[in-house]
Amino acid sequence: MMKLPLTVALIGSAMTGGHSGSRSSIADRMSTSQMDFSQGEKIYEGASTFHMIPISAGIGLRINFTKRWSLGVGINYTYLRRRFEGQYDYGGTENYQCDNISNDQHYIGIPLNAYYNIINGGKLKFYAYAGGAIEKCVSNSYSFKYYGYDKVLRQSVGGIQASVDAGLGIQFCINDRFGIYLDPSFRYYFRNYLQPKSLRTTQPFQINAELGLRWEL
């Protein structure tokens, strides 16, 4: 009988090293970025960027084909945030200096992974998995103080962000249908020049950790 495990996951992602944020790389600091907006306004990004840890949540299905092999697919939401210093070009005679610009990015993604059960005991499951994901940035905004007022600029993002991952997982089964799992993994984000600057573009190779609850229907 085929089982359809319904997985509800809360996911936390961290860059290699596990810091709460990071300065951009040396190569990233060597250039100054320019963001153009539909109103003719511009933001010129300064030298350093501080990245926050990405936060994700998702839901998915895992289909068992054999006792060892299964396939998982789902939908995830990811929130990325970074802060940087820069200048706001509002079309005046000189640019406005901004000490703290926040860039908020919201992604919706579809992950697809193949799983192989190494240990499939009564209370403990240990498995390996590999796969990838495609994600679409649905919101990309920049917010800062402009003469004491809150200013928000929005920028559309084309294309998709693709990535691959591989890792090991462990599940503690509370009963026959319910368990708690932890899936650490390595993930690599492919370069796409249509995507806004983020932790993924600065450091495409990352260590992730997924923690969640799993029900078997």
Short mmCIF file of C-alpha atoms in Angstrom, two decimals:
data_model
loop_
_atom_site.label_atom_id
_atom_site.label_comp_id
_atom_site.label_asym_id
_atom_site.label_seq_id
_atom_site.Cartn_x
_atom_site.Cartn_y
_atom_site.Cartn_z
CA MET A 1 0.00 0.00 0.00
CA MET A 2 1.42 3.38 -0.99
CA LYS A 3 1.67 5.92 1.80
CA LEU A 4 1.51 9.66 1.25
CA PRO A 5 3.40 11.32 4.14
CA LEU A 6 2.27 14.93 4.55
CA THR A 7 5.19 17.05 5.70
CA VAL A 8 4.70 20.39 7.45
CA ALA A 9 8.09 22.05 7.86
CA LEU A 10 9.58 25.07 9.57
CA ILE A 11 12.94 25.72 7.94
CA GLY A 12 15.93 27.76 9.09
CA SER A 13 18.80 28.49 6.73
CA ALA A 14 22.31 29.63 7.61
CA MET A 15 25.37 30.48 5.56
CA THR A 16 28.58 28.50 5.97
CA GLY A 17 29.96 29.31 9.41
CA GLY A 18 26.53 29.87 10.98
CA HIS A 19 26.84 33.58 11.78
CA SER A 20 23.72 35.69 12.29
CA GLY A 21 24.85 37.89 9.42
CA SER A 22 27.84 38.58 7.27
CA ARG A 23 29.70 41.34 5.53
CA SER A 24 29.76 40.95 1.78
CA SER A 25 32.77 39.28 0.18
CA ILE A 26 35.88 41.17 -0.95
CA ALA A 27 34.90 40.76 -4.60
CA ASP A 28 31.44 42.13 -3.79
CA ARG A 29 32.90 45.17 -2.00
CA MET A 30 35.07 46.14 -4.96
CA SER A 31 32.11 47.42 -6.99
CA THR A 32 29.23 49.81 -6.30
CA SER A 33 25.77 48.66 -7.39
CA GLN A 34 23.06 50.82 -8.88
CA MET A 35 19.34 50.05 -8.59
CA ASP A 36 16.94 51.78 -11.00
CA PHE A 37 13.22 52.17 -10.32
CA SER A 38 10.23 52.95 -12.51
CA GLN A 39 9.87 56.50 -11.19
CA GLY A 40 13.34 57.40 -12.46
CA GLU A 41 14.76 57.20 -8.93
CA LYS A 42 18.02 55.40 -8.19
CA ILE A 43 19.86 53.87 -5.22
CA TYR A 44 23.64 53.61 -5.28
CA GLU A 45 24.86 50.90 -2.95
CA GLY A 46 28.00 51.48 -0.89
CA ALA A 47 30.84 49.13 -0.06
CA SER A 48 29.52 46.85 2.70
CA THR A 49 26.40 44.72 3.12
CA PHE A 50 25.09 42.95 6.23
CA HIS A 51 23.01 39.82 5.50
CA MET A 52 20.46 38.41 7.93
CA ILE A 53 19.83 34.66 8.23
CA PRO A 54 17.15 33.55 5.71
CA ILE A 55 13.87 32.32 7.20
CA SER A 56 11.66 29.79 5.40
CA ALA A 57 8.45 27.81 5.91
CA GLY A 58 6.82 25.21 3.72
CA ILE A 59 4.52 22.28 3.20
CA GLY A 60 5.06 19.21 1.04
CA LEU A 61 4.18 15.65 0.09
CA ARG A 62 6.48 12.63 0.14
CA ILE A 63 5.52 9.51 -1.81
CA ASN A 64 7.06 6.16 -0.85
CA PHE A 65 7.70 3.96 -3.91
CA THR A 66 9.54 1.23 -1.97
CA LYS A 67 10.69 0.73 1.62
CA ARG A 68 13.93 2.51 0.70
CA TRP A 69 13.04 5.08 -1.96
CA SER A 70 10.64 8.03 -1.91
CA LEU A 71 10.11 11.32 -3.74
CA GLY A 72 9.24 14.62 -2.06
CA VAL A 73 7.73 17.76 -3.61
CA GLY A 74 6.28 20.86 -1.97
CA ILE A 75 6.05 24.63 -1.85
CA ASN A 76 8.21 26.93 0.27
CA TYR A 77 8.26 30.59 1.25
CA THR A 78 11.60 32.28 2.00
CA TYR A 79 12.33 35.73 3.43
CA LEU A 80 15.72 37.35 2.78
CA ARG A 81 16.90 40.62 4.29
CA ARG A 82 20.06 42.69 4.09
CA ARG A 83 21.17 46.16 5.15
CA PHE A 84 23.66 48.50 3.52
CA GLU A 85 24.76 52.13 3.27
CA GLY A 86 24.13 54.04 0.08
CA GLN A 87 22.85 57.11 -1.69
CA TYR A 88 19.36 57.91 -2.95
CA ASP A 89 19.13 59.78 -6.26
CA TYR A 90 15.79 61.60 -6.30
CA GLY A 91 16.59 63.73 -9.35
CA GLY A 92 17.93 66.70 -7.39
CA THR A 93 21.26 68.47 -7.62
CA GLU A 94 22.93 66.07 -5.17
CA ASN A 95 22.20 62.59 -3.79
CA TYR A 96 20.77 61.93 -0.34
CA GLN A 97 23.07 59.90 1.94
CA CYS A 98 21.35 56.89 3.58
CA ASP A 99 23.13 55.17 6.47
CA ASN A 100 20.71 52.23 6.77
CA ILE A 101 18.87 50.89 3.71
CA SER A 102 16.93 47.65 4.20
CA ASN A 103 16.38 45.34 1.24
CA ASP A 104 13.56 42.81 1.80
CA GLN A 105 13.08 39.91 -0.64
CA HIS A 106 10.25 37.36 -0.65
CA TYR A 107 10.55 34.11 -2.61
CA ILE A 108 8.08 31.32 -3.41
CA GLY A 109 9.73 28.05 -4.40
CA ILE A 110 9.05 24.45 -5.41
CA PRO A 111 11.55 21.90 -3.99
CA LEU A 112 11.93 18.39 -5.40
CA ASN A 113 14.03 15.74 -3.62
CA ALA A 114 14.67 11.99 -3.81
CA TYR A 115 15.06 10.18 -0.44
CA TYR A 116 16.81 6.91 0.42
CA ASN A 117 16.14 5.28 3.80
CA ILE A 118 19.37 4.01 5.38
CA ILE A 119 17.74 2.99 8.70
CA ASN A 120 13.99 2.48 8.88
CA GLY A 121 13.37 1.30 12.44
CA GLY A 122 10.31 1.58 14.64
CA LYS A 123 11.21 4.81 16.45
CA LEU A 124 14.11 6.07 14.35
CA LYS A 125 14.56 6.77 10.65
CA PHE A 126 17.86 7.82 9.09
CA TYR A 127 18.02 8.76 5.42
CA ALA A 128 19.96 10.57 2.70
CA TYR A 129 18.43 12.88 0.10
CA ALA A 130 19.34 15.02 -2.90
CA GLY A 131 17.49 17.25 -5.34
CA GLY A 132 16.92 20.90 -6.08
CA ALA A 133 14.46 23.78 -6.17
CA ILE A 134 13.28 26.62 -8.36
CA GLU A 135 12.17 29.89 -6.74
CA LYS A 136 10.55 33.10 -7.91
CA CYS A 137 11.07 36.47 -6.21
CA VAL A 138 7.55 37.87 -5.74
CA SER A 139 8.56 41.03 -3.85
CA ASN A 140 11.76 43.08 -3.72
CA SER A 141 11.66 46.35 -1.78
CA TYR A 142 14.10 48.94 -0.40
CA SER A 143 13.18 51.01 2.66
CA PHE A 144 15.03 53.89 4.36
CA LYS A 145 14.57 57.21 6.12
CA TYR A 146 14.30 60.20 3.81
CA TYR A 147 14.40 63.51 5.74
CA GLY A 148 12.77 61.74 8.70
CA TYR A 149 10.04 60.04 6.65
CA ASP A 150 9.77 56.37 5.69
CA LYS A 151 10.57 55.84 2.02
CA VAL A 152 9.90 52.54 0.20
CA LEU A 153 10.96 51.72 -3.36
CA ARG A 154 9.91 48.52 -5.11
CA GLN A 155 11.76 46.76 -7.92
CA SER A 156 10.47 43.89 -10.06
CA VAL A 157 12.64 40.78 -10.50
CA GLY A 158 12.73 38.65 -13.64
CA GLY A 159 13.71 35.02 -14.08
CA ILE A 160 13.96 32.31 -11.45
CA GLN A 161 16.52 31.22 -8.84
CA ALA A 162 17.61 27.59 -9.25
CA SER A 163 19.54 25.56 -6.67
CA VAL A 164 20.63 22.00 -5.88
CA ASP A 165 21.01 20.36 -2.48
CA ALA A 166 22.10 17.14 -0.76
CA GLY A 167 22.04 16.06 2.86
CA LEU A 168 21.23 13.56 5.60
CA GLY A 169 18.13 13.46 7.76
CA ILE A 170 16.88 11.87 10.96
CA GLN A 171 13.29 11.37 12.14
CA PHE A 172 12.11 10.46 15.64
CA CYS A 173 8.74 8.70 15.42
CA ILE A 174 6.36 9.49 18.28
CA ASN A 175 3.82 6.99 16.93
CA ASP A 176 3.04 5.19 13.64
CA ARG A 177 1.85 8.36 11.92
CA PHE A 178 3.62 11.27 13.60
CA GLY A 179 7.28 12.24 13.91
CA ILE A 180 9.77 15.07 14.34
CA TYR A 181 12.61 15.37 11.82
CA LEU A 182 15.82 17.32 11.24
CA ASP A 183 17.35 17.63 7.76
CA PRO A 184 20.77 19.35 7.56
CA SER A 185 22.03 19.83 4.02
CA PHE A 186 24.42 21.59 1.67
CA ARG A 187 22.87 23.82 -1.01
CA TYR A 188 24.31 25.62 -4.01
CA TYR A 189 22.53 28.54 -5.74
CA PHE A 190 23.26 28.95 -9.45
CA ARG A 191 24.31 32.40 -10.61
CA ASN A 192 21.52 34.38 -12.25
CA TYR A 193 22.19 38.04 -13.04
CA LEU A 194 18.47 38.82 -13.05
CA GLN A 195 18.26 38.14 -9.30
CA PRO A 196 18.82 40.98 -6.80
CA LYS A 197 21.94 40.97 -4.66
CA SER A 198 21.48 38.76 -1.58
CA LEU A 199 23.28 36.22 0.59
CA ARG A 200 22.68 33.74 -2.21
CA THR A 201 24.57 35.81 -4.78
CA THR A 202 27.33 36.79 -2.34
CA GLN A 203 27.82 33.27 -1.00
CA PRO A 204 26.08 30.70 -3.27
CA PHE A 205 27.30 27.65 -1.32
CA GLN A 206 25.44 27.41 2.01
CA ILE A 207 24.68 25.07 4.91
CA ASN A 208 20.96 24.72 5.63
CA ALA A 209 18.97 23.07 8.42
CA GLU A 210 15.30 22.07 8.15
CA LEU A 211 13.27 21.24 11.26
CA GLY A 212 9.67 20.11 11.07
CA LEU A 213 6.79 17.77 11.82
CA ARG A 214 5.78 14.84 9.63
CA TRP A 215 2.42 13.08 9.41
CA GLU A 216 1.78 9.90 7.42
CA LEU A 217 -1.71 9.61 5.93
#
